[in-house]
Amino acid sequence: MEDIVLLDAVERYLKGEMSAEESAYLEEMRKTNPEVDQMVVEHTFFLNEVDKYSNTRNFKHSLVETEAKLTDEGVISPTIHGKAKVVFVWKKYKRIVAVAATIAGIVSIVTAGLTSVYNNKTNPQVQIEQLSRKLDAVEKGVTETKKGLNDVKQSLIDTKATPISGGTGFLIDGQGYLITNAHVLQGKTIIATNDKGQQFLATVCMADNTRDIAVLKINDKDFIPYKSLPYGISKSVNLAEPIFTMGYPKDQIVYGEGYLSSQSGYKGDTLSYQISVAADYGNSGGPVLNKNGDVIGILSDKSTGGGVYAVKSMYIFKTVENLKKDSTFSNIKLNAANSIKNLTREDQVKKVNSCVFLIKSYQ
Amino acid sequence: MSTLEEDKLILKGLAENDKQAIETIYRANYAMIQSFILNNNGSYDDARDIFQEAMIVLFEKACTESFELSSQIKTYIYSVCRRLWLKRLTQMQRYSGNLENMEETVPVDEDLESHEKRNADFILMETAMSKIGEPCKSLLDAYYLQKKHMQEIAADFGYTNADNAKTQKYKCLMRLKKLFFAQYKNGQ
């Protein structure tokens, strides 16, 4: 009960409703009694809080009422009228307009680009023809230069002669022993050209038409023997294993990729494998390599049905063994160590490149 | 009358909770704030919310004794709304990094800080009020908010005399105080 009396006293004191005597008495009590003093301070603070609360609440009421009134009058509305609206609409949509304009721009550029691409495509033959003529001209120039440089060699051949057969061959021994298909060598004079365009005279050491294998020896003082070959020769193969080939269907070396499709060749021929790879005339005699870069065969021919066949690598070994019986060739040594196993395909190809030759055979 | 004198009069009215003053401010500034909010990822409801809060900030400022507005009401309201909206966008993680500026602004951070404090106290008191129960709530509401006289309250609530009503009011007030300080001290 005492508290209530005190609270009432404090409230009257704050409102200034006390007589001078009363307030003097209260102040005296505050000085002598800390509890009373604390009570006064606390209650003053609390009443102040209540006061702020009530003021804010009353103000909020007024705000809500005023807002409702102005909404009724249309001063506050979701849409803005007059000039402000135009500005607002522009500001609201300017980003969309900018995006739309950008898209329109891109579309028109793409359209223009596509149109020009298709216009070019309407006449592709003309372009290719032009390109091939240019190539012919370049080729002629190159051929003429080579003729000049190699006039000694050329004199050995009838300068007007054209090769009667040709294909690809690859080294099996760094001293200059090449292996190729027997059918590549229809003529008597053989010219092997390396990836740098250097031409070397080569002789046939042996040719086995049954197995379609021939061994050539480069007999040219310009030829620098290879210390080692990058690839080994492997007899083991697996169906579906990835393979790659390198050869000269044209004057530039061509790389091809595929897989081993069958352990036997054309019509069940057990001398060869069937492989699936793009091959053309000129690829004959080229190496077929597995993913490690080991030779597994010699690309030999293709059927009209589209099958491509390769002479099995085991016949490379057999051929060399037979050849070794001849004392002239007893020093042939097949390369067994593979130095490109863990290289990327690009690097493997770079190494193999220099060991693959373009073979041309003249009458 | 100059703009400054006009503004002073309006703010005086605002501090006294004069609806006419509130209406004047609304008419002069609301459209600007709405287009600002709408242009910056906001809605019509956002605009009304933000404007109301800015009005409360202005009211609180107008109520302080040492109050002196250093800028026009228009600039002040815009600055407060801009700050409040930026904060809300950040909270919603919708702030794209550039809030377009339509008007000049004045620093309002301090005012907003004290507003936040007051708002927290307001919520505390409101919660305490809602917990004391009837008839305490209505009794205190009548006395402190509606500023009714004790005799009037006694008649309204059916007390035989004003003294009884007063006693009851104090009991209620002590309950409210207890509730308020319990939370207030927890919150500090």
PDB file of N, CA and C in Angstrom, chain A residues 245-293:
ATOM      1  N   THR A 245      46.602 -43.961 -87.500  1.00  0.00           N
ATOM      2  CA  THR A 245      47.420 -44.232 -88.685  1.00  0.00           C
ATOM      3  C   THR A 245      48.038 -42.936 -89.188  1.00  0.00           C
ATOM      4  N   MET A 246      49.133 -43.079 -89.927  1.00  0.00           N
ATOM      5  CA  MET A 246      49.747 -41.929 -90.562  1.00  0.00           C
ATOM      6  C   MET A 246      50.168 -42.352 -91.962  1.00  0.00           C
ATOM      7  N   GLY A 247      49.911 -41.468 -92.923  1.00  0.00           N
ATOM      8  CA  GLY A 247      50.238 -41.855 -94.285  1.00  0.00           C
ATOM      9  C   GLY A 247      50.186 -40.689 -95.246  1.00  0.00           C
ATOM     10  N   TYR A 248      50.485 -41.022 -96.522  1.00  0.00           N
ATOM     11  CA  TYR A 248      50.582 -39.968 -97.534  1.00  0.00           C
ATOM     12  C   TYR A 248      49.579 -40.166 -98.673  1.00  0.00           C
ATOM     13  N   PRO A 249      48.280 -40.016 -98.388  1.00  0.00           N
ATOM     14  CA  PRO A 249      47.336 -40.046 -99.503  1.00  0.00           C
ATOM     15  C   PRO A 249      47.511 -38.805-100.377  1.00  0.00           C
ATOM     16  N   LYS A 250      48.182 -37.807 -99.867  1.00  0.00           N
ATOM     17  CA  LYS A 250      48.571 -36.617-100.631  1.00  0.00           C
ATOM     18  C   LYS A 250      49.999 -36.258-100.238  1.00  0.00           C
ATOM     19  N   ASP A 251      50.504 -35.126-100.711  1.00  0.00           N
ATOM     20  CA  ASP A 251      51.903 -34.817-100.450  1.00  0.00           C
ATOM     21  C   ASP A 251      52.190 -34.458 -98.993  1.00  0.00           C
ATOM     22  N   GLN A 252      51.133 -34.110 -98.287  1.00  0.00           N
ATOM     23  CA  GLN A 252      51.301 -33.831 -96.865  1.00  0.00           C
ATOM     24  C   GLN A 252      50.856 -35.054 -96.090  1.00  0.00           C
ATOM     25  N   ILE A 253      51.518 -35.304 -94.969  1.00  0.00           N
ATOM     26  CA  ILE A 253      51.146 -36.460 -94.157  1.00  0.00           C
ATOM     27  C   ILE A 253      49.750 -36.266 -93.575  1.00  0.00           C
ATOM     28  N   VAL A 254      48.997 -37.362 -93.497  1.00  0.00           N
ATOM     29  CA  VAL A 254      47.626 -37.297 -92.984  1.00  0.00           C
ATOM     30  C   VAL A 254      47.490 -38.246 -91.807  1.00  0.00           C
ATOM     31  N   TYR A 255      46.916 -37.731 -90.760  1.00  0.00           N
ATOM     32  CA  TYR A 255      46.690 -38.506 -89.538  1.00  0.00           C
ATOM     33  C   TYR A 255      45.268 -39.033 -89.541  1.00  0.00           C
ATOM     34  N   GLY A 256      45.078 -40.268 -89.076  1.00  0.00           N
ATOM     35  CA  GLY A 256      43.740 -40.842 -88.996  1.00  0.00           C
ATOM     36  C   GLY A 256      43.558 -41.592 -87.703  1.00  0.00           C
ATOM     37  N   GLU A 257      42.324 -41.633 -87.221  1.00  0.00           N
ATOM     38  CA  GLU A 257      42.049 -42.275 -85.944  1.00  0.00           C
ATOM     39  C   GLU A 257      40.919 -43.274 -86.097  1.00  0.00           C
ATOM     40  N   GLY A 258      40.981 -44.400 -85.417  1.00  0.00           N
ATOM     41  CA  GLY A 258      39.906 -45.378 -85.501  1.00  0.00           C
ATOM     42  C   GLY A 258      40.051 -46.443 -84.447  1.00  0.00           C
ATOM     43  N   TYR A 259      39.569 -47.647 -84.759  1.00  0.00           N
ATOM     44  CA  TYR A 259      39.625 -48.740 -83.796  1.00  0.00           C
ATOM     45  C   TYR A 259      39.802 -50.050 -84.537  1.00  0.00           C
ATOM     46  N   LEU A 260      40.247 -51.064 -83.796  1.00  0.00           N
ATOM     47  CA  LEU A 260      40.423 -52.385 -84.385  1.00  0.00           C
ATOM     48  C   LEU A 260      39.049 -53.056 -84.439  1.00  0.00           C
ATOM     49  N   SER A 261      38.567 -53.362 -85.647  1.00  0.00           N
ATOM     50  CA  SER A 261      37.211 -53.910 -85.768  1.00  0.00           C
ATOM     51  C   SER A 261      37.192 -55.430 -85.792  1.00  0.00           C
ATOM     52  N   SER A 262      38.268 -56.045 -86.279  1.00  0.00           N
ATOM     53  CA  SER A 262      38.243 -57.514 -86.355  1.00  0.00           C
ATOM     54  C   SER A 262      39.665 -58.064 -86.369  1.00  0.00           C
ATOM     55  N   GLN A 263      39.793 -59.275 -85.803  1.00  0.00           N
ATOM     56  CA  GLN A 263      41.107 -59.922 -85.769  1.00  0.00           C
ATOM     57  C   GLN A 263      41.474 -60.553 -87.107  1.00  0.00           C
ATOM     58  N   SER A 264      40.489 -60.589 -88.006  1.00  0.00           N
ATOM     59  CA  SER A 264      40.802 -61.137 -89.333  1.00  0.00           C
ATOM     60  C   SER A 264      40.471 -60.099 -90.404  1.00  0.00           C
ATOM     61  N   GLY A 265      41.039 -60.355 -91.601  1.00  0.00           N
ATOM     62  CA  GLY A 265      40.875 -59.377 -92.668  1.00  0.00           C
ATOM     63  C   GLY A 265      39.757 -59.709 -93.633  1.00  0.00           C
ATOM     64  N   TYR A 266      39.977 -59.314 -94.868  1.00  0.00           N
ATOM     65  CA  TYR A 266      38.964 -59.466 -95.907  1.00  0.00           C
ATOM     66  C   TYR A 266      38.592 -60.925 -96.102  1.00  0.00           C
ATOM     67  N   LYS A 267      37.315 -61.226 -96.013  1.00  0.00           N
ATOM     68  CA  LYS A 267      36.792 -62.588 -96.178  1.00  0.00           C
ATOM     69  C   LYS A 267      37.496 -63.585 -95.259  1.00  0.00           C
ATOM     70  N   GLY A 268      37.786 -63.138 -94.054  1.00  0.00           N
ATOM     71  CA  GLY A 268      38.373 -64.043 -93.060  1.00  0.00           C
ATOM     72  C   GLY A 268      39.867 -64.253 -93.213  1.00  0.00           C
ATOM     73  N   ASP A 269      40.528 -63.433 -94.008  1.00  0.00           N
ATOM     74  CA  ASP A 269      41.981 -63.518 -94.193  1.00  0.00           C
ATOM     75  C   ASP A 269      42.676 -63.383 -92.844  1.00  0.00           C
ATOM     76  N   THR A 270      43.423 -64.426 -92.448  1.00  0.00           N
ATOM     77  CA  THR A 270      44.037 -64.408 -91.125  1.00  0.00           C
ATOM     78  C   THR A 270      45.365 -63.652 -91.097  1.00  0.00           C
ATOM     79  N   LEU A 271      45.812 -63.225 -92.260  1.00  0.00           N
ATOM     80  CA  LEU A 271      47.072 -62.481 -92.306  1.00  0.00           C
ATOM     81  C   LEU A 271      46.893 -61.028 -91.854  1.00  0.00           C
ATOM     82  N   SER A 272      45.640 -60.592 -91.871  1.00  0.00           N
ATOM     83  CA  SER A 272      45.422 -59.163 -91.570  1.00  0.00           C
ATOM     84  C   SER A 272      44.296 -58.930 -90.568  1.00  0.00           C
ATOM     85  N   TYR A 273      44.291 -57.697 -90.069  1.00  0.00           N
ATOM     86  CA  TYR A 273      43.211 -57.229 -89.191  1.00  0.00           C
ATOM     87  C   TYR A 273      42.280 -56.370 -90.019  1.00  0.00           C
ATOM     88  N   GLN A 274      41.074 -56.243 -89.518  1.00  0.00           N
ATOM     89  CA  GLN A 274      40.200 -55.225 -90.100  1.00  0.00           C
ATOM     90  C   GLN A 274      40.185 -54.046 -89.125  1.00  0.00           C
ATOM     91  N   ILE A 275      40.357 -52.886 -89.667  1.00  0.00           N
ATOM     92  CA  ILE A 275      40.329 -51.688 -88.820  1.00  0.00           C
ATOM     93  C   ILE A 275      39.313 -50.713 -89.366  1.00  0.00           C
ATOM     94  N   SER A 276      38.874 -49.842 -88.517  1.00  0.00           N
ATOM     95  CA  SER A 276      37.934 -48.818 -88.953  1.00  0.00           C
ATOM     96  C   SER A 276      38.640 -47.476 -88.844  1.00  0.00           C
ATOM     97  N   VAL A 277      38.986 -46.925 -89.981  1.00  0.00           N
ATOM     98  CA  VAL A 277      39.713 -45.665 -89.999  1.00  0.00           C
ATOM     99  C   VAL A 277      39.544 -45.067 -91.388  1.00  0.00           C
ATOM    100  N   ALA A 278      39.634 -43.787 -91.502  1.00  0.00           N
ATOM    101  CA  ALA A 278      39.546 -43.171 -92.827  1.00  0.00           C
ATOM    102  C   ALA A 278      40.870 -43.441 -93.564  1.00  0.00           C
ATOM    103  N   ALA A 279      40.784 -44.022 -94.729  1.00  0.00           N
ATOM    104  CA  ALA A 279      42.011 -44.314 -95.486  1.00  0.00           C
ATOM    105  C   ALA A 279      41.751 -44.082 -96.970  1.00  0.00           C
ATOM    106  N   ASP A 280      42.780 -43.693 -97.667  1.00  0.00           N
ATOM    107  CA  ASP A 280      42.634 -43.429 -99.095  1.00  0.00           C
ATOM    108  C   ASP A 280      43.834 -44.018 -99.828  1.00  0.00           C
ATOM    109  N   TYR A 281      43.794 -43.996-101.140  1.00  0.00           N
ATOM    110  CA  TYR A 281      44.939 -44.477-101.905  1.00  0.00           C
ATOM    111  C   TYR A 281      46.147 -43.648-101.505  1.00  0.00           C
ATOM    112  N   GLY A 282      47.221 -44.343-101.226  1.00  0.00           N
ATOM    113  CA  GLY A 282      48.400 -43.632-100.735  1.00  0.00           C
ATOM    114  C   GLY A 282      48.684 -43.948 -99.290  1.00  0.00           C
ATOM    115  N   ASN A 283      47.617 -44.390 -98.576  1.00  0.00           N
ATOM    116  CA  ASN A 283      47.814 -44.796 -97.185  1.00  0.00           C
ATOM    117  C   ASN A 283      48.494 -46.169 -97.096  1.00  0.00           C
ATOM    118  N   SER A 284      48.442 -46.887 -98.168  1.00  0.00           N
ATOM    119  CA  SER A 284      49.022 -48.237 -98.194  1.00  0.00           C
ATOM    120  C   SER A 284      50.466 -48.230 -97.740  1.00  0.00           C
ATOM    121  N   GLY A 285      50.819 -49.188 -96.871  1.00  0.00           N
ATOM    122  CA  GLY A 285      52.186 -49.283 -96.403  1.00  0.00           C
ATOM    123  C   GLY A 285      52.455 -48.461 -95.159  1.00  0.00           C
ATOM    124  N   GLY A 286      51.467 -47.699 -94.743  1.00  0.00           N
ATOM    125  CA  GLY A 286      51.654 -46.849 -93.570  1.00  0.00           C
ATOM    126  C   GLY A 286      51.485 -47.625 -92.272  1.00  0.00           C
ATOM    127  N   PRO A 287      52.009 -47.107 -91.174  1.00  0.00           N
ATOM    128  CA  PRO A 287      51.905 -47.810 -89.904  1.00  0.00           C
ATOM    129  C   PRO A 287      50.515 -47.672 -89.273  1.00  0.00           C
ATOM    130  N   VAL A 288      50.083 -48.754 -88.619  1.00  0.00           N
ATOM    131  CA  VAL A 288      48.884 -48.697 -87.775  1.00  0.00           C
ATOM    132  C   VAL A 288      49.398 -48.833 -86.349  1.00  0.00           C
ATOM    133  N   LEU A 289      49.122 -47.843 -85.525  1.00  0.00           N
ATOM    134  CA  LEU A 289      49.680 -47.823 -84.167  1.00  0.00           C
ATOM    135  C   LEU A 289      48.581 -47.874 -83.120  1.00  0.00           C
ATOM    136  N   ASN A 290      48.920 -48.491 -81.971  1.00  0.00           N
ATOM    137  CA  ASN A 290      47.941 -48.489 -80.873  1.00  0.00           C
ATOM    138  C   ASN A 290      48.139 -47.230 -80.028  1.00  0.00           C
ATOM    139  N   LYS A 291      47.366 -47.148 -78.946  1.00  0.00           N
ATOM    140  CA  LYS A 291      47.365 -45.891 -78.185  1.00  0.00           C
ATOM    141  C   LYS A 291      48.707 -45.590 -77.538  1.00  0.00           C
ATOM    142  N   ASN A 292      49.518 -46.638 -77.330  1.00  0.00           N
ATOM    143  CA  ASN A 292      50.848 -46.417 -76.743  1.00  0.00           C
ATOM    144  C   ASN A 292      51.859 -45.935 -77.780  1.00  0.00           C
ATOM    145  N   GLY A 293      51.459 -46.027 -79.058  1.00  0.00           N
ATOM    146  CA  GLY A 293      52.397 -45.658 -80.096  1.00  0.00           C
ATOM    147  C   GLY A 293      53.229 -46.837 -80.573  1.00  0.00           C
TER     148      GLY A 293
END
